[in-house]
Amino acid sequence: MAIDQYYLTVVRLTTHLYDDTRNVDPSVRRYGTGFFFMNDQKLFLITNRHVIINETENYVPNVIRTRIHTNMHDLWQNDTFDVHLYNGIT
């Protein structure tokens, strides 16, 4: 049985806010980690709840950002991916 490359991948996450025109503010709100999980051909990014929300601090970012390697032979090649929360934007 082959192990999918995503199962062994831990990624660094940063949280951000975007404005009314959906431009992402590059200022990092918080840092966190996550990992990928695949089920029924769907890829999920799993992280802890406190990374994306904390009601007592009124902390509710609307973007998670991560960098992922895009070339398995050259680790210098990577790209930034934004996951927009709460609005159905990917």
PDB file of C-alpha atoms in Angstrom:
ATOM      1  CA  MET A   1       0.000   0.000   0.000  1.00  0.00           C
ATOM      2  CA  ALA A   2       1.415   3.373  -1.003  1.00  0.00           C
ATOM      3  CA  ILE A   3       1.273   6.269   1.431  1.00  0.00           C
ATOM      4  CA  ASP A   4      -0.096   9.438  -0.091  1.00  0.00           C
ATOM      5  CA  GLN A   5       2.349  12.334   0.122  1.00  0.00           C
ATOM      6  CA  TYR A   6      -0.266  14.599   1.771  1.00  0.00           C
ATOM      7  CA  TYR A   7      -0.658  12.368   4.830  1.00  0.00           C
ATOM      8  CA  LEU A   8       2.879  13.156   5.951  1.00  0.00           C
ATOM      9  CA  THR A   9       2.655  16.882   5.286  1.00  0.00           C
ATOM     10  CA  VAL A  10       2.483  19.390   8.110  1.00  0.00           C
ATOM     11  CA  VAL A  11       2.080  22.988   7.024  1.00  0.00           C
ATOM     12  CA  ARG A  12       2.633  26.301   8.723  1.00  0.00           C
ATOM     13  CA  LEU A  13      -0.447  28.495   8.711  1.00  0.00           C
ATOM     14  CA  THR A  14      -0.879  32.224   9.140  1.00  0.00           C
ATOM     15  CA  THR A  15      -4.197  33.972   9.641  1.00  0.00           C
ATOM     16  CA  HIS A  16      -5.157  37.253   7.985  1.00  0.00           C
ATOM     17  CA  LEU A  17      -8.033  39.598   7.331  1.00  0.00           C
ATOM     18  CA  TYR A  18      -9.280  40.916   4.016  1.00  0.00           C
ATOM     19  CA  ASP A  19     -11.006  44.203   3.309  1.00  0.00           C
ATOM     20  CA  ASP A  20     -14.340  44.895   1.612  1.00  0.00           C
ATOM     21  CA  THR A  21     -12.742  44.427  -1.812  1.00  0.00           C
ATOM     22  CA  ARG A  22     -11.317  41.051  -0.672  1.00  0.00           C
ATOM     23  CA  ASN A  23      -7.708  42.178  -0.789  1.00  0.00           C
ATOM     24  CA  VAL A  24      -5.838  40.184   1.844  1.00  0.00           C
ATOM     25  CA  ASP A  25      -3.943  42.237   4.424  1.00  0.00           C
ATOM     26  CA  PRO A  26      -0.397  40.792   4.531  1.00  0.00           C
ATOM     27  CA  SER A  27      -0.143  41.468   8.280  1.00  0.00           C
ATOM     28  CA  VAL A  28      -0.084  38.168  10.155  1.00  0.00           C
ATOM     29  CA  ARG A  29      -2.700  37.927  12.906  1.00  0.00           C
ATOM     30  CA  ARG A  30      -1.524  34.581  14.305  1.00  0.00           C
ATOM     31  CA  TYR A  31       0.549  31.524  13.445  1.00  0.00           C
ATOM     32  CA  GLY A  32      -0.504  27.904  13.574  1.00  0.00           C
ATOM     33  CA  THR A  33       0.034  24.514  11.988  1.00  0.00           C
ATOM     34  CA  GLY A  34      -2.161  22.077  10.161  1.00  0.00           C
ATOM     35  CA  PHE A  35      -2.018  18.873   8.192  1.00  0.00           C
ATOM     36  CA  PHE A  36      -3.751  17.438   5.142  1.00  0.00           C
ATOM     37  CA  PHE A  37      -6.264  14.615   5.214  1.00  0.00           C
ATOM     38  CA  MET A  38      -7.866  13.005   2.157  1.00  0.00           C
ATOM     39  CA  ASN A  39     -11.247  11.275   2.264  1.00  0.00           C
ATOM     40  CA  ASP A  40     -13.362  10.222  -0.722  1.00  0.00           C
ATOM     41  CA  GLN A  41     -11.056  12.073  -3.125  1.00  0.00           C
ATOM     42  CA  LYS A  42     -11.513  15.338  -1.158  1.00  0.00           C
ATOM     43  CA  LEU A  43      -8.512  17.032   0.411  1.00  0.00           C
ATOM     44  CA  PHE A  44      -9.036  18.658   3.810  1.00  0.00           C
ATOM     45  CA  LEU A  45      -6.763  20.985   5.777  1.00  0.00           C
ATOM     46  CA  ILE A  46      -7.039  20.148   9.492  1.00  0.00           C
ATOM     47  CA  THR A  47      -6.013  22.586  12.234  1.00  0.00           C
ATOM     48  CA  ASN A  48      -6.968  23.427  15.808  1.00  0.00           C
ATOM     49  CA  ARG A  49     -10.022  25.554  16.490  1.00  0.00           C
ATOM     50  CA  HIS A  50      -8.033  28.208  18.371  1.00  0.00           C
ATOM     51  CA  VAL A  51      -6.077  28.928  15.168  1.00  0.00           C
ATOM     52  CA  ILE A  52      -9.190  30.182  13.382  1.00  0.00           C
ATOM     53  CA  ILE A  53     -11.462  31.522  16.141  1.00  0.00           C
ATOM     54  CA  ASN A  54     -11.412  32.734  19.752  1.00  0.00           C
ATOM     55  CA  GLU A  55     -14.681  34.309  20.852  1.00  0.00           C
ATOM     56  CA  THR A  56     -13.381  35.683  24.169  1.00  0.00           C
ATOM     57  CA  GLU A  57     -10.727  37.725  22.327  1.00  0.00           C
ATOM     58  CA  ASN A  58     -13.053  38.592  19.429  1.00  0.00           C
ATOM     59  CA  TYR A  59     -10.492  36.926  17.162  1.00  0.00           C
ATOM     60  CA  VAL A  60     -12.098  35.825  13.896  1.00  0.00           C
ATOM     61  CA  PRO A  61      -9.734  36.014  10.920  1.00  0.00           C
ATOM     62  CA  ASN A  62     -11.238  35.331   7.524  1.00  0.00           C
ATOM     63  CA  VAL A  63      -8.195  34.009   5.638  1.00  0.00           C
ATOM     64  CA  ILE A  64      -5.780  31.142   6.304  1.00  0.00           C
ATOM     65  CA  ARG A  65      -2.552  31.350   4.304  1.00  0.00           C
ATOM     66  CA  THR A  66       0.014  28.615   3.724  1.00  0.00           C
ATOM     67  CA  ARG A  67       2.990  27.980   1.446  1.00  0.00           C
ATOM     68  CA  ILE A  68       3.247  24.643  -0.325  1.00  0.00           C
ATOM     69  CA  HIS A  69       6.075  23.155  -2.367  1.00  0.00           C
ATOM     70  CA  THR A  70       5.121  23.023  -6.039  1.00  0.00           C
ATOM     71  CA  ASN A  71       8.063  20.939  -7.275  1.00  0.00           C
ATOM     72  CA  MET A  72       9.006  17.728  -5.450  1.00  0.00           C
ATOM     73  CA  HIS A  73      12.530  17.869  -6.912  1.00  0.00           C
ATOM     74  CA  ASP A  74      13.258  21.534  -6.140  1.00  0.00           C
ATOM     75  CA  LEU A  75      12.189  22.620  -2.645  1.00  0.00           C
ATOM     76  CA  TRP A  76      12.924  26.257  -3.500  1.00  0.00           C
ATOM     77  CA  GLN A  77       9.831  26.262  -5.715  1.00  0.00           C
ATOM     78  CA  ASN A  78       6.698  26.946  -3.686  1.00  0.00           C
ATOM     79  CA  ASP A  79       3.577  29.039  -3.828  1.00  0.00           C
ATOM     80  CA  THR A  80       1.248  30.790  -1.409  1.00  0.00           C
ATOM     81  CA  PHE A  81      -2.320  29.548  -1.088  1.00  0.00           C
ATOM     82  CA  ASP A  82      -5.100  31.489   0.608  1.00  0.00           C
ATOM     83  CA  VAL A  83      -8.173  29.774   2.014  1.00  0.00           C
ATOM     84  CA  HIS A  84     -10.976  32.296   2.487  1.00  0.00           C
ATOM     85  CA  LEU A  85     -13.186  31.350   5.423  1.00  0.00           C
ATOM     86  CA  TYR A  86     -16.895  31.971   5.956  1.00  0.00           C
ATOM     87  CA  ASN A  87     -17.666  33.338   2.472  1.00  0.00           C
ATOM     88  CA  GLY A  88     -17.272  30.364   0.158  1.00  0.00           C
ATOM     89  CA  ILE A  89     -14.286  31.883  -1.657  1.00  0.00           C
ATOM     90  CA  THR A  90     -11.324  29.661  -2.472  1.00  0.00           C
TER      91      THR A  90
END
